[in-house]
Amino acid sequence: SSAASDVYKRQISVGIVAGELVADLDYEKDSNAEVDLNLVLDEKFEILEIQGTAEGKPFPKEHLDQLFELGKECIKEVFEIQK
């Protein structure tokens, strides 16, 4: 990967904590998350990396889709701020 392409990617950690979708998990929230998902997206919001874990019980794909959209919206805000 070139240095130029590195400028146009962002990482975020999102999850489900106490039944709520949460963006930008810190250590405390991450350690208490029922689901945590790490996303790295490019400027087109295409996936460069995705890693998720159900910490206690399985979760439905619907939750994965919701977490992805939450992460995408947060990354979109970062790209807009950095323009």
JSON list of C-alpha atoms in Angstrom, two decimals:
[
{"chain": "A", "resi": 1, "resn": "SER", "atom": "CA", "xyz": [0.00, 0.00, 0.00]},
{"chain": "A", "resi": 2, "resn": "SER", "atom": "CA", "xyz": [1.29, 3.45, -0.82]},
{"chain": "A", "resi": 3, "resn": "ALA", "atom": "CA", "xyz": [1.55, 6.37, 1.58]},
{"chain": "A", "resi": 4, "resn": "ALA", "atom": "CA", "xyz": [-1.12, 8.21, -0.42]},
{"chain": "A", "resi": 5, "resn": "SER", "atom": "CA", "xyz": [-3.66, 5.43, 0.07]},
{"chain": "A", "resi": 6, "resn": "ASP", "atom": "CA", "xyz": [-2.99, 5.42, 3.83]},
{"chain": "A", "resi": 7, "resn": "VAL", "atom": "CA", "xyz": [-4.32, 8.99, 4.04]},
{"chain": "A", "resi": 8, "resn": "TYR", "atom": "CA", "xyz": [-7.72, 7.84, 2.83]},
{"chain": "A", "resi": 9, "resn": "LYS", "atom": "CA", "xyz": [-8.51, 5.13, 5.33]},
{"chain": "A", "resi": 10, "resn": "ARG", "atom": "CA", "xyz": [-9.90, 5.33, 8.83]},
{"chain": "A", "resi": 11, "resn": "GLN", "atom": "CA", "xyz": [-10.44, 2.84, 11.63]},
{"chain": "A", "resi": 12, "resn": "ILE", "atom": "CA", "xyz": [-13.21, 2.76, 14.21]},
{"chain": "A", "resi": 13, "resn": "SER", "atom": "CA", "xyz": [-14.32, 0.38, 16.92]},
{"chain": "A", "resi": 14, "resn": "VAL", "atom": "CA", "xyz": [-18.07, 0.03, 17.41]},
{"chain": "A", "resi": 15, "resn": "GLY", "atom": "CA", "xyz": [-20.06, -2.36, 19.53]},
{"chain": "A", "resi": 16, "resn": "ILE", "atom": "CA", "xyz": [-23.09, -3.28, 21.52]},
{"chain": "A", "resi": 17, "resn": "VAL", "atom": "CA", "xyz": [-22.87, -2.45, 25.23]},
{"chain": "A", "resi": 18, "resn": "ALA", "atom": "CA", "xyz": [-25.85, -3.11, 27.51]},
{"chain": "A", "resi": 19, "resn": "GLY", "atom": "CA", "xyz": [-28.00, -3.61, 24.41]},
{"chain": "A", "resi": 20, "resn": "GLU", "atom": "CA", "xyz": [-27.09, -0.23, 22.91]},
{"chain": "A", "resi": 21, "resn": "LEU", "atom": "CA", "xyz": [-25.05, 0.51, 19.78]},
{"chain": "A", "resi": 22, "resn": "VAL", "atom": "CA", "xyz": [-21.92, 2.42, 20.79]},
{"chain": "A", "resi": 23, "resn": "ALA", "atom": "CA", "xyz": [-19.31, 4.08, 18.60]},
{"chain": "A", "resi": 24, "resn": "ASP", "atom": "CA", "xyz": [-15.63, 4.63, 19.34]},
{"chain": "A", "resi": 25, "resn": "LEU", "atom": "CA", "xyz": [-15.32, 2.05, 22.10]},
{"chain": "A", "resi": 26, "resn": "ASP", "atom": "CA", "xyz": [-12.79, 2.85, 24.79]},
{"chain": "A", "resi": 27, "resn": "TYR", "atom": "CA", "xyz": [-11.14, 0.08, 26.84]},
{"chain": "A", "resi": 28, "resn": "GLU", "atom": "CA", "xyz": [-13.84, 0.02, 29.52]},
{"chain": "A", "resi": 29, "resn": "LYS", "atom": "CA", "xyz": [-16.71, -0.15, 27.04]},
{"chain": "A", "resi": 30, "resn": "ASP", "atom": "CA", "xyz": [-14.84, -2.65, 24.87]},
{"chain": "A", "resi": 31, "resn": "SER", "atom": "CA", "xyz": [-14.23, -4.95, 27.83]},
{"chain": "A", "resi": 32, "resn": "ASN", "atom": "CA", "xyz": [-17.96, -4.85, 28.67]},
{"chain": "A", "resi": 33, "resn": "ALA", "atom": "CA", "xyz": [-19.24, -5.12, 25.09]},
{"chain": "A", "resi": 34, "resn": "GLU", "atom": "CA", "xyz": [-21.56, -7.94, 24.08]},
{"chain": "A", "resi": 35, "resn": "VAL", "atom": "CA", "xyz": [-20.32, -7.43, 20.52]},
{"chain": "A", "resi": 36, "resn": "ASP", "atom": "CA", "xyz": [-17.30, -5.50, 19.33]},
{"chain": "A", "resi": 37, "resn": "LEU", "atom": "CA", "xyz": [-16.47, -4.73, 15.72]},
{"chain": "A", "resi": 38, "resn": "ASN", "atom": "CA", "xyz": [-13.36, -3.08, 14.34]},
{"chain": "A", "resi": 39, "resn": "LEU", "atom": "CA", "xyz": [-13.67, -1.51, 10.91]},
{"chain": "A", "resi": 40, "resn": "VAL", "atom": "CA", "xyz": [-11.13, 0.03, 8.55]},
{"chain": "A", "resi": 41, "resn": "LEU", "atom": "CA", "xyz": [-12.79, 1.77, 5.60]},
{"chain": "A", "resi": 42, "resn": "ASP", "atom": "CA", "xyz": [-11.47, 3.76, 2.67]},
{"chain": "A", "resi": 43, "resn": "GLU", "atom": "CA", "xyz": [-12.87, 7.05, 1.37]},
{"chain": "A", "resi": 44, "resn": "LYS", "atom": "CA", "xyz": [-15.50, 5.14, -0.63]},
{"chain": "A", "resi": 45, "resn": "PHE", "atom": "CA", "xyz": [-16.53, 3.36, 2.60]},
{"chain": "A", "resi": 46, "resn": "GLU", "atom": "CA", "xyz": [-15.34, 0.06, 1.20]},
{"chain": "A", "resi": 47, "resn": "ILE", "atom": "CA", "xyz": [-13.97, -2.42, 3.70]},
{"chain": "A", "resi": 48, "resn": "LEU", "atom": "CA", "xyz": [-10.21, -2.75, 4.06]},
{"chain": "A", "resi": 49, "resn": "GLU", "atom": "CA", "xyz": [-10.44, -4.69, 7.30]},
{"chain": "A", "resi": 50, "resn": "ILE", "atom": "CA", "xyz": [-13.25, -6.01, 9.46]},
{"chain": "A", "resi": 51, "resn": "GLN", "atom": "CA", "xyz": [-13.02, -7.99, 12.68]},
{"chain": "A", "resi": 52, "resn": "GLY", "atom": "CA", "xyz": [-15.89, -8.72, 15.01]},
{"chain": "A", "resi": 53, "resn": "THR", "atom": "CA", "xyz": [-16.51, -10.81, 18.08]},
{"chain": "A", "resi": 54, "resn": "ALA", "atom": "CA", "xyz": [-19.59, -11.92, 19.96]},
{"chain": "A", "resi": 55, "resn": "GLU", "atom": "CA", "xyz": [-18.41, -11.98, 23.56]},
{"chain": "A", "resi": 56, "resn": "GLY", "atom": "CA", "xyz": [-21.18, -14.05, 25.10]},
{"chain": "A", "resi": 57, "resn": "LYS", "atom": "CA", "xyz": [-23.81, -15.21, 22.70]},
{"chain": "A", "resi": 58, "resn": "PRO", "atom": "CA", "xyz": [-24.16, -15.07, 18.91]},
{"chain": "A", "resi": 59, "resn": "PHE", "atom": "CA", "xyz": [-25.71, -11.99, 17.36]},
{"chain": "A", "resi": 60, "resn": "PRO", "atom": "CA", "xyz": [-27.91, -11.62, 14.26]},
{"chain": "A", "resi": 61, "resn": "LYS", "atom": "CA", "xyz": [-26.63, -10.23, 10.96]},
{"chain": "A", "resi": 62, "resn": "GLU", "atom": "CA", "xyz": [-29.04, -7.32, 11.45]},
{"chain": "A", "resi": 63, "resn": "HIS", "atom": "CA", "xyz": [-26.82, -6.15, 14.33]},
{"chain": "A", "resi": 64, "resn": "LEU", "atom": "CA", "xyz": [-23.73, -6.47, 12.12]},
{"chain": "A", "resi": 65, "resn": "ASP", "atom": "CA", "xyz": [-25.42, -4.28, 9.49]},
{"chain": "A", "resi": 66, "resn": "GLN", "atom": "CA", "xyz": [-26.38, -1.71, 12.15]},
{"chain": "A", "resi": 67, "resn": "LEU", "atom": "CA", "xyz": [-22.85, -1.64, 13.56]},
{"chain": "A", "resi": 68, "resn": "PHE", "atom": "CA", "xyz": [-21.36, -1.26, 10.08]},
{"chain": "A", "resi": 69, "resn": "GLU", "atom": "CA", "xyz": [-23.68, 1.69, 9.33]},
{"chain": "A", "resi": 70, "resn": "LEU", "atom": "CA", "xyz": [-22.82, 3.33, 12.67]},
{"chain": "A", "resi": 71, "resn": "GLY", "atom": "CA", "xyz": [-19.11, 2.93, 11.98]},
{"chain": "A", "resi": 72, "resn": "LYS", "atom": "CA", "xyz": [-19.53, 4.23, 8.43]},
{"chain": "A", "resi": 73, "resn": "GLU", "atom": "CA", "xyz": [-21.35, 7.36, 9.66]},
{"chain": "A", "resi": 74, "resn": "CYS", "atom": "CA", "xyz": [-18.63, 8.08, 12.22]},
{"chain": "A", "resi": 75, "resn": "ILE", "atom": "CA", "xyz": [-15.87, 7.64, 9.65]},
{"chain": "A", "resi": 76, "resn": "LYS", "atom": "CA", "xyz": [-17.82, 9.84, 7.20]},
{"chain": "A", "resi": 77, "resn": "GLU", "atom": "CA", "xyz": [-17.83, 12.62, 9.83]},
{"chain": "A", "resi": 78, "resn": "VAL", "atom": "CA", "xyz": [-14.06, 12.29, 10.28]},
{"chain": "A", "resi": 79, "resn": "PHE", "atom": "CA", "xyz": [-13.45, 12.51, 6.52]},
{"chain": "A", "resi": 80, "resn": "GLU", "atom": "CA", "xyz": [-15.69, 15.62, 6.31]},
{"chain": "A", "resi": 81, "resn": "ILE", "atom": "CA", "xyz": [-13.88, 17.32, 9.21]},
{"chain": "A", "resi": 82, "resn": "GLN", "atom": "CA", "xyz": [-10.51, 16.60, 7.61]},
{"chain": "A", "resi": 83, "resn": "LYS", "atom": "CA", "xyz": [-11.41, 18.02, 4.18]}
]
